[in-house]
Amino acid sequence: MPRQGMPRRQPAREPAARTYARALPIVPVRARGLTIEGADGRRYLDCLSGAGALALGHNHPVVLEAIRRVLDSGAPLHVSDLATPVQDAFTAELFHTLPPGLADHARVQFYGPAGRDAMRAAFKLVRTATGRTGILTFTDAHHEMTTEALRSSRPAIEPHLVRLLSPRDHRCPFDVAGVHEAELAAHWTEALLNDPKWLALLPAGWVLDPVRSEDGVFPAPDEWVRLMRRITAARSIPLIADEVQTGVGRTGAFWAVDHSEVTPDVMVLSNAIGGSLPLSVVVYRDELDVRPPDAHVDTFRGNQLAMAAGTATLAYVRENHLAERAAALGSRMLAQLRDLATEFPCIGAVRGRGLMIGVELVDPERDRKPGAPKGVDAPGTLVGPAPVPGPARVRNGTPEPATMPDLPHSSRTAAPELAAAVQRECLRRGLIVEVGGPHASVVRLLPPLTISDEQATAVLDRLSDAVEAVARSHTREGRTHQPQRRPRSHGDAAERAG
């Protein structure tokens, strides 16, 4: 059958629940690094990277060599949880990268194939260790989760899930933002925990996102993370760090919790941990290791190829300082995107950390209409005064802001239709991006950590041109003047970036 007809045949064979294929009607046939080649011969710059699973990009030589080495050795590919040289090498490299306070007293258990499996196992772990059942998480958290993972891991009579307020620069119920909002959120959380009428029993665990990626890329303020660690430690509540998307250098540190210099009790790892192959892992303090041998089993927890690819990826990121490079390059990309936002009112916010970047699309025309909500937490609105950026932290000699605050607008209406249009225009220009956030209004960039400076320029050029095209189309009736930018040719850039 002709390959070009695959996008038309897919809807007839696969479920309505398919996601990326709806917005990205391409048929990849070859890939290397940042570049994907479609069946139609077109080349694309891939800033989706398998939802961050491709830390080194497509088919990196060290990953391919690690996989070939296992295949050529004749080693078994499926061994459940039996000890093997491949598993031992993976565990040693993983422990070499962990936060020091955890690496010295850690246990690791393998699951598969997705982060949701590991999160479910983490819930069962802390419930068994504490004898408690409730789970605390935060508003808009993803956690590979939350209801489904709880349903499959909790006792039938204990449906406890409590969502607390997380710091946010929009829709803030305290009508503040930045450092003050983070402090208030922490104090409010502590006050609730101290109120026996609100929470009669302490929870079994507390799940924290260092960056709320699926929510629209919101980095948690470092001081707030440290406050959460102090609150949980004082009450003997195991702190579970969700590093499914943020781990392995993505945010400019090897693990996103490293930014705040805290040590969680449990870390849930997936995506990049398998070097592009399916693998999920839970790392936890040895004092929590009280489960019987059959407490949680998984058929594919001994994925030897994924462990080999993961070992190669972890070592390459560590030895080549790719986390530090992600911090420096990400800061430059964020600065350029903020400059772009000054040209186009449809960009309401630029947020991110390292090479996890979000660009929020808003509808300035709707906000100008009489009666548009101002400062109201209404569906589809981004509300709250602009925070004042504080001084940048310096890590490894590179200035690094704690968060990227919203732009100075008191109320902006989320525009999912504009975000979808930007995604389509990016694809036309040979750039693959993701759209996310609670209103599907955030264009997300997750390029591989191996992206070069020239490739980063090509990515930003194509995204800038896509935003301009959408803004111009949106204001074609002459309601608002949009700046005209010099058109760029993307053909040569695609060849160089590949």
Coordinates of C-alpha atoms in Angstrom, one line a residue:
M1 CA 0.0 0.0 0.0
P2 CA 1.3 3.5 -0.7
R3 CA 2.7 5.2 2.4
Q4 CA 1.1 8.5 1.6
G5 CA -2.4 7.0 2.2
M6 CA -1.6 6.0 5.8
P7 CA -3.1 9.1 7.5
R8 CA -6.4 8.4 5.6
R9 CA -6.4 4.7 6.5
Q10 CA -5.5 5.3 10.2
P11 CA -8.9 6.7 11.3
A12 CA -10.7 3.7 9.9
R13 CA -8.5 1.3 11.9
E14 CA -7.6 3.1 15.1
P15 CA -9.7 4.6 17.9
A16 CA -11.0 8.1 18.2
A17 CA -8.7 8.5 21.2
R18 CA -5.6 8.9 19.0
T19 CA -3.9 12.3 19.7
Y20 CA -0.8 13.5 17.8
A21 CA -1.9 11.9 14.5
R22 CA -4.9 14.3 14.4
A23 CA -2.7 17.4 14.4
L24 CA 0.4 16.0 12.7
P25 CA -0.8 14.1 9.5
I26 CA 2.7 12.9 8.5
V27 CA 4.2 9.5 8.0
P28 CA 7.7 9.4 9.4
V29 CA 10.0 6.9 7.5
R30 CA 13.5 8.0 8.6
A31 CA 14.9 10.1 11.4
R32 CA 18.2 11.3 12.8
G33 CA 18.8 13.8 15.6
L34 CA 16.3 16.7 15.4
T35 CA 15.1 15.8 11.9
I36 CA 12.3 13.5 10.7
E37 CA 11.8 12.6 7.0
G38 CA 8.2 11.9 5.9
A39 CA 7.0 9.5 3.3
D40 CA 6.4 12.4 1.0
G41 CA 10.1 13.3 1.1
R42 CA 9.6 16.4 3.3
R43 CA 11.9 17.0 6.3
Y44 CA 10.7 18.3 9.6
L45 CA 12.4 19.6 12.7
D46 CA 11.0 17.6 15.6
C47 CA 10.4 19.7 18.8
L48 CA 8.0 17.1 20.2
S49 CA 10.8 14.5 20.8
G50 CA 8.3 11.8 21.8
A51 CA 7.0 14.0 24.6
G52 CA 10.5 14.4 25.8
A53 CA 11.5 10.7 25.5
L54 CA 14.2 11.4 22.9
A55 CA 16.8 13.3 25.1
L56 CA 19.4 12.7 22.4
G57 CA 17.1 13.0 19.4
H58 CA 16.2 10.2 17.0
N59 CA 18.6 7.3 16.5
H60 CA 21.6 8.7 18.2
P61 CA 24.7 6.7 17.5
V62 CA 25.5 5.8 21.2
V63 CA 21.9 4.6 21.7
L64 CA 22.0 2.5 18.5
E65 CA 25.3 1.0 19.4
A66 CA 24.1 0.1 22.9
I67 CA 21.0 -1.7 21.4
R68 CA 23.1 -3.5 18.8
R69 CA 25.5 -4.7 21.4
V70 CA 22.8 -6.4 23.4
L71 CA 21.2 -7.9 20.3
D72 CA 24.5 -9.2 19.0
S73 CA 25.5 -10.7 22.4
G74 CA 22.8 -13.2 22.4
A75 CA 21.6 -12.0 25.8
P76 CA 18.0 -12.7 26.7
L77 CA 15.7 -9.8 26.0
H78 CA 13.1 -10.6 28.6
V79 CA 14.1 -11.7 32.1
S80 CA 11.4 -10.1 34.4
D81 CA 13.4 -8.9 37.5
L82 CA 16.3 -11.3 37.3
A83 CA 19.7 -9.7 37.7
T84 CA 21.7 -9.2 34.4
P85 CA 24.8 -7.3 33.5
V86 CA 22.6 -4.8 31.5
Q87 CA 20.4 -4.1 34.5
D88 CA 23.4 -3.8 36.8
A89 CA 25.1 -1.2 34.5
F90 CA 21.8 0.8 34.2
T91 CA 21.4 0.9 38.0
A92 CA 25.0 2.0 38.6
E93 CA 24.7 4.8 36.0
L94 CA 21.3 5.9 37.4
F95 CA 22.6 6.1 41.0
H96 CA 25.5 8.1 39.8
T97 CA 23.1 10.9 38.7
L98 CA 20.7 10.9 41.6
P99 CA 20.6 13.7 44.2
P100 CA 23.3 12.8 46.8
G101 CA 20.8 12.6 49.7
L102 CA 18.9 9.9 47.9
A103 CA 21.6 8.0 46.0
D104 CA 23.2 6.8 49.3
H105 CA 20.0 5.3 50.7
A106 CA 18.0 4.4 47.6
R107 CA 16.2 1.4 46.2
V108 CA 15.1 1.1 42.6
Q109 CA 12.3 -0.9 41.0
F110 CA 11.6 -1.2 37.3
Y111 CA 8.1 -1.0 35.8
G112 CA 6.8 -0.7 32.3
P113 CA 6.2 0.7 30.0
A114 CA 4.9 4.1 30.8
G115 CA 5.1 6.8 33.6
R116 CA 1.6 6.0 34.6
D117 CA 2.6 2.5 35.6
A118 CA 5.4 3.9 37.8
M119 CA 3.2 6.5 39.4
R120 CA 0.6 3.9 40.3
A121 CA 3.4 1.8 41.8
A122 CA 4.7 4.8 43.8
F123 CA 1.2 5.3 45.3
K124 CA 1.1 1.7 46.4
L125 CA 4.6 2.0 47.8
V126 CA 3.9 5.0 50.1
R127 CA 0.5 3.6 51.2
T128 CA 2.1 0.3 52.3
A129 CA 5.0 2.1 54.0
T130 CA 2.9 4.6 55.9
G131 CA -0.3 2.6 56.5
R132 CA -2.2 5.6 55.3
T133 CA -4.2 6.0 52.1
G134 CA -4.7 9.6 51.0
I135 CA -2.7 11.3 48.3
L136 CA -2.0 15.0 48.1
T137 CA -1.4 16.7 44.8
F138 CA -1.8 20.1 43.3
T139 CA -4.3 21.8 41.0
D140 CA -3.8 21.2 37.3
A141 CA -1.2 18.5 38.0
H142 CA -0.8 15.7 35.4
H143 CA 1.2 13.0 37.1
E144 CA 0.6 10.5 34.3
M145 CA -2.4 10.2 36.3
T146 CA -4.3 11.2 38.6
T147 CA -7.7 9.6 38.9
E148 CA -6.8 6.5 36.9
A149 CA -3.6 5.8 38.8
L150 CA -5.4 6.3 42.1
R151 CA -8.3 4.0 41.1
S152 CA -5.9 1.2 40.2
S153 CA -3.7 1.5 43.3
R154 CA -6.1 2.4 46.2
P155 CA -8.2 0.2 48.4
A156 CA -11.8 0.1 47.1
I157 CA -13.2 2.0 50.1
E158 CA -10.6 4.8 50.2
P159 CA -10.9 7.2 47.2
H160 CA -8.8 10.0 48.9
L161 CA -7.3 12.5 46.5
V162 CA -6.8 16.1 47.7
R163 CA -5.7 18.9 45.3
L164 CA -4.0 21.9 46.8
L165 CA -3.2 25.2 45.3
S166 CA 0.1 25.4 43.3
P167 CA 1.8 28.7 42.5
R168 CA 0.6 30.3 39.3
D169 CA 1.0 33.7 37.7
H170 CA -2.5 33.6 36.3
R171 CA -5.9 32.8 37.8
C172 CA -4.4 33.4 41.2
P173 CA -7.1 33.4 43.9
F174 CA -4.9 35.7 46.1
D175 CA -4.7 38.3 43.3
V176 CA -0.9 38.3 43.6
A177 CA 1.8 36.7 41.7
G178 CA 5.5 35.8 41.7
V179 CA 7.3 35.3 45.0
H180 CA 4.5 36.6 47.1
E181 CA 2.0 34.2 45.5
A182 CA 4.3 31.3 46.1
E183 CA 4.7 32.2 49.8
L184 CA 1.0 32.6 50.2
A185 CA 0.3 29.2 48.5
A186 CA 2.8 27.6 50.9
H187 CA 1.3 29.2 54.0
W188 CA -2.2 28.3 52.9
T189 CA -1.2 24.7 52.4
E190 CA 0.4 24.5 55.8
A191 CA -2.6 26.1 57.5
L192 CA -4.9 23.4 55.9
L193 CA -2.6 20.6 57.0
N194 CA -2.7 22.0 60.6
D195 CA -6.5 22.1 60.6
P196 CA -7.9 18.7 61.8
K197 CA -11.3 19.6 60.6
W198 CA -10.0 19.8 57.0
L199 CA -7.7 16.8 57.1
A200 CA -8.3 14.3 59.8
L201 CA -5.5 12.0 58.8
L202 CA -2.1 12.7 57.3
P203 CA -1.8 11.5 53.7
A204 CA 0.3 8.6 52.5
G205 CA 2.2 10.7 50.0
W206 CA 2.5 14.1 48.4
V207 CA 3.1 14.4 44.6
L208 CA 5.0 17.4 43.3
D209 CA 5.7 18.5 39.8
P210 CA 9.0 20.5 39.6
V211 CA 7.6 21.8 36.3
R212 CA 3.9 21.5 35.4
S213 CA 4.6 20.6 31.8
E214 CA 1.2 19.3 30.6
D215 CA -0.5 22.2 32.4
G216 CA 1.2 24.7 30.1
V217 CA 4.8 24.7 31.3
F218 CA 4.8 26.3 34.7
P219 CA 8.2 25.9 36.6
A220 CA 7.6 25.7 40.3
P221 CA 9.5 28.4 42.2
D222 CA 12.5 27.0 43.9
E223 CA 11.7 28.6 47.3
W224 CA 8.2 27.1 47.1
V225 CA 9.6 23.6 46.4
R226 CA 11.9 24.0 49.4
L227 CA 9.0 25.1 51.6
M228 CA 7.0 22.0 50.4
R229 CA 9.9 19.8 51.3
R230 CA 10.1 21.3 54.8
I231 CA 6.4 20.9 55.3
T232 CA 6.3 17.3 54.2
A233 CA 9.5 16.4 56.2
A234 CA 8.1 17.9 59.4
R235 CA 5.0 15.7 59.1
S236 CA 6.7 12.5 57.8
I237 CA 4.8 12.7 54.6
P238 CA 6.8 11.0 51.7
L239 CA 7.4 13.6 49.0
I240 CA 7.0 12.1 45.5
A241 CA 8.8 14.0 42.7
D242 CA 7.2 13.5 39.2
E243 CA 10.2 13.6 36.9
V244 CA 8.6 11.7 34.1
Q245 CA 9.1 14.5 31.6
T246 CA 11.5 16.8 33.4
G247 CA 14.3 14.3 34.1
V248 CA 17.6 13.6 32.4
G249 CA 18.7 17.2 31.8
R250 CA 15.5 18.5 30.2
T251 CA 15.2 21.5 32.5
G252 CA 18.8 22.5 32.7
A253 CA 19.7 20.3 35.6
F254 CA 19.9 16.5 35.5
W255 CA 16.8 16.3 37.6
A256 CA 14.4 19.2 38.0
V257 CA 14.4 18.9 41.8
D258 CA 18.2 19.7 41.6
H259 CA 17.3 23.4 40.9
S260 CA 15.8 23.8 44.4
E261 CA 18.4 21.5 46.0
V262 CA 15.8 19.3 47.7
T263 CA 15.9 15.5 48.1
P264 CA 12.5 13.8 47.6
D265 CA 11.7 10.5 49.2
V266 CA 10.4 9.0 45.9
M267 CA 11.2 9.9 42.3
V268 CA 9.1 8.7 39.4
L269 CA 11.1 8.4 36.2
S270 CA 10.1 7.5 32.6
N271 CA 10.2 9.0 29.1
A272 CA 14.0 9.8 28.5
I273 CA 15.1 7.2 31.1
G274 CA 14.8 4.4 28.5
G275 CA 16.8 6.2 25.9
S276 CA 13.8 6.3 23.5
L277 CA 12.5 2.8 24.5
P278 CA 9.7 2.1 26.9
L279 CA 10.8 2.0 30.6
S280 CA 9.6 3.5 33.8
V281 CA 11.4 3.5 37.2
V282 CA 10.6 4.3 40.8
V283 CA 13.6 5.3 43.0
Y284 CA 12.8 5.6 46.7
R285 CA 14.4 5.8 50.2
D286 CA 15.3 2.4 51.6
E287 CA 13.2 3.0 54.7
L288 CA 10.1 2.8 52.5
D289 CA 11.0 -0.7 51.3
V290 CA 8.6 -2.7 53.4
R291 CA 6.5 -4.4 50.8
P292 CA 6.3 -8.2 50.5
P293 CA 7.8 -9.8 47.3
D294 CA 4.6 -10.0 45.4
A295 CA 3.2 -6.5 46.3
H296 CA 3.7 -5.1 42.8
V297 CA 4.7 -7.1 39.7
D298 CA 4.9 -6.1 36.1
T299 CA 5.5 -8.4 33.1
F300 CA 7.8 -6.1 31.2
R301 CA 9.9 -4.7 34.1
G302 CA 13.0 -6.3 32.7
N303 CA 13.3 -4.6 29.4
Q304 CA 16.9 -5.2 28.5
L305 CA 17.0 -3.1 25.4
A306 CA 15.5 -0.1 27.1
M307 CA 18.0 -0.5 30.0
A308 CA 20.9 -0.6 27.6
A309 CA 19.6 2.5 25.7
G310 CA 18.9 4.2 29.0
T311 CA 22.4 3.6 30.3
A312 CA 24.0 5.0 27.1
T313 CA 21.7 8.1 27.3
L314 CA 22.3 8.8 31.0
A315 CA 26.1 8.5 30.5
Y316 CA 26.1 10.7 27.4
V317 CA 24.0 13.5 29.0
R318 CA 26.3 13.4 32.1
E319 CA 29.6 13.2 30.4
N320 CA 28.8 15.8 27.8
H321 CA 27.2 18.3 30.3
L322 CA 24.0 18.4 28.2
A323 CA 22.0 19.6 31.2
E324 CA 24.2 22.7 31.5
R325 CA 23.9 23.3 27.8
A326 CA 20.1 23.0 28.0
A327 CA 20.1 25.7 30.7
A328 CA 22.2 28.1 28.6
L329 CA 20.5 27.5 25.3
G330 CA 17.0 27.5 26.9
S331 CA 17.7 30.9 28.4
R332 CA 18.6 32.3 25.0
M333 CA 15.6 30.8 23.3
L334 CA 13.3 32.1 26.0
A335 CA 14.8 35.6 25.7
Q336 CA 14.2 35.6 21.9
L337 CA 10.6 34.4 22.4
R338 CA 10.0 37.2 24.9
D339 CA 11.3 39.6 22.2
L340 CA 8.8 38.1 19.8
A341 CA 6.0 38.5 22.3
T342 CA 6.6 42.3 22.3
E343 CA 5.8 42.3 18.5
F344 CA 2.6 40.2 18.7
P345 CA -0.1 40.8 21.2
C346 CA -1.4 37.2 20.6
I347 CA 1.5 35.9 22.6
G348 CA 0.2 36.2 26.2
A349 CA 3.1 34.5 28.0
V350 CA 6.4 32.8 27.5
R351 CA 7.4 30.3 30.2
G352 CA 9.9 27.5 30.6
R353 CA 13.1 26.1 32.1
G354 CA 15.9 24.7 30.1
L355 CA 14.6 23.1 26.9
M356 CA 11.0 22.8 28.2
I357 CA 9.4 25.8 26.8
G358 CA 5.8 27.0 26.5
V359 CA 4.3 29.9 24.4
E360 CA 0.8 30.8 25.5
L361 CA -1.6 32.1 22.7
V362 CA -4.3 34.6 23.7
D363 CA -6.9 36.5 21.9
P364 CA -6.2 40.3 22.2
E365 CA -9.3 41.2 20.2
R366 CA -11.7 39.4 22.6
D367 CA -10.0 41.1 25.5
R368 CA -10.7 44.5 23.9
K369 CA -14.4 43.9 23.7
P370 CA -16.7 45.7 26.2
G371 CA -17.5 43.5 29.2
A372 CA -14.4 41.3 28.7
P373 CA -13.5 39.8 32.1
K374 CA -10.8 41.5 34.1
G375 CA -9.2 39.7 37.0
V376 CA -11.9 37.0 37.0
D377 CA -11.1 33.3 37.2
A378 CA -13.4 32.4 34.3
P379 CA -12.9 29.4 32.0
G380 CA -10.6 30.3 29.2
T381 CA -9.0 33.3 30.9
L382 CA -5.6 34.0 32.1
V383 CA -5.9 36.3 35.1
G384 CA -3.6 38.0 37.5
P385 CA -1.2 40.9 37.6
A386 CA 2.2 40.5 36.1
P387 CA 4.9 39.3 38.5
V388 CA 8.1 41.3 38.8
P389 CA 11.1 39.0 37.9
G390 CA 13.5 38.6 40.8
P391 CA 17.3 38.2 40.4
A392 CA 18.4 35.2 38.4
R393 CA 20.1 32.3 40.2
V394 CA 23.5 31.3 38.8
R395 CA 24.1 27.6 38.2
N396 CA 27.4 26.4 36.8
G397 CA 28.2 30.0 35.8
T398 CA 25.0 30.4 33.8
P399 CA 22.3 32.9 34.9
E400 CA 19.0 31.0 35.3
P401 CA 15.7 32.5 36.2
A402 CA 13.5 30.6 38.7
T403 CA 10.5 31.0 36.4
M404 CA 9.5 32.8 33.3
P405 CA 6.6 35.1 34.4
D406 CA 3.6 36.1 32.4
L407 CA 3.7 39.2 30.3
P408 CA 2.2 42.4 31.8
H409 CA -1.5 41.9 31.1
S410 CA -4.1 41.8 33.9
S411 CA -6.4 39.5 32.0
R412 CA -5.9 37.6 28.8
T413 CA -8.3 35.2 27.1
A414 CA -6.8 31.8 26.2
A415 CA -7.0 31.2 22.4
P416 CA -6.8 27.4 21.6
E417 CA -7.9 28.1 18.1
L418 CA -4.8 30.4 17.6
A419 CA -2.5 27.8 19.2
A420 CA -3.9 25.1 16.8
A421 CA -3.4 27.5 13.9
V422 CA 0.2 28.1 14.9
Q423 CA 0.8 24.4 15.1
R424 CA -0.5 24.0 11.6
E425 CA 1.6 26.8 10.3
C426 CA 4.6 25.4 12.0
L427 CA 4.0 22.0 10.3
R428 CA 3.7 23.8 6.9
R429 CA 7.1 25.2 7.5
G430 CA 8.6 21.9 8.5
L431 CA 8.5 22.3 12.3
I432 CA 6.7 19.8 14.7
V433 CA 5.4 21.3 17.9
E434 CA 2.9 20.2 20.6
V435 CA -0.1 22.1 21.9
G436 CA -1.1 21.6 25.5
G437 CA -2.3 23.4 28.7
P438 CA -5.7 23.2 30.3
H439 CA -7.2 25.2 27.4
A440 CA -5.0 23.8 24.7
S441 CA -3.6 27.2 24.2
V442 CA 0.1 26.6 24.8
V443 CA 2.6 25.8 22.0
R444 CA 5.2 23.5 23.7
L445 CA 8.8 23.0 22.6
L446 CA 10.7 19.9 23.8
P447 CA 13.7 19.7 21.4
P448 CA 16.4 17.1 22.0
L449 CA 19.2 18.1 24.3
T450 CA 21.6 17.7 21.4
I451 CA 20.1 20.5 19.3
S452 CA 22.8 22.8 17.9
D453 CA 22.7 26.6 18.0
E454 CA 22.0 26.7 14.2
Q455 CA 19.1 24.3 14.7
A456 CA 17.7 26.3 17.5
T457 CA 17.8 29.4 15.3
A458 CA 16.0 27.5 12.5
V459 CA 13.3 26.4 15.1
L460 CA 12.7 29.9 16.3
D461 CA 12.7 31.3 12.8
R462 CA 9.9 28.9 11.7
L463 CA 7.9 29.4 14.9
S464 CA 8.2 33.2 14.5
D465 CA 7.0 33.0 10.9
A466 CA 4.1 30.8 12.0
V467 CA 3.0 33.2 14.7
E468 CA 3.2 36.1 12.3
A469 CA 1.1 34.3 9.7
V470 CA -1.5 33.4 12.3
A471 CA -1.6 37.0 13.8
R472 CA -1.9 38.5 10.3
S473 CA -4.7 36.2 9.4
H474 CA -6.5 36.8 12.7
T475 CA -6.4 40.6 12.1
R476 CA -7.0 40.6 8.3
E477 CA -10.1 42.7 8.7
G478 CA -8.0 45.6 9.8
R479 CA -8.9 45.5 13.5
T480 CA -5.3 45.7 14.6
H481 CA -2.1 46.5 12.8
Q482 CA 0.4 43.7 12.9
P483 CA 4.1 44.3 12.1
Q484 CA 5.5 43.0 8.9
R485 CA 8.6 40.9 9.3
R486 CA 11.1 40.0 6.7
P487 CA 10.2 36.6 5.2
R488 CA 12.7 33.8 5.6
S489 CA 13.4 30.8 3.4
H490 CA 13.2 27.5 5.3
G491 CA 14.5 25.1 2.7
D492 CA 18.2 25.6 3.2
A493 CA 17.7 25.8 7.0
A494 CA 16.0 22.4 6.9
E495 CA 19.0 20.8 5.2
R496 CA 21.5 22.4 7.6
A497 CA 19.4 21.6 10.6
G498 CA 19.1 17.9 9.6

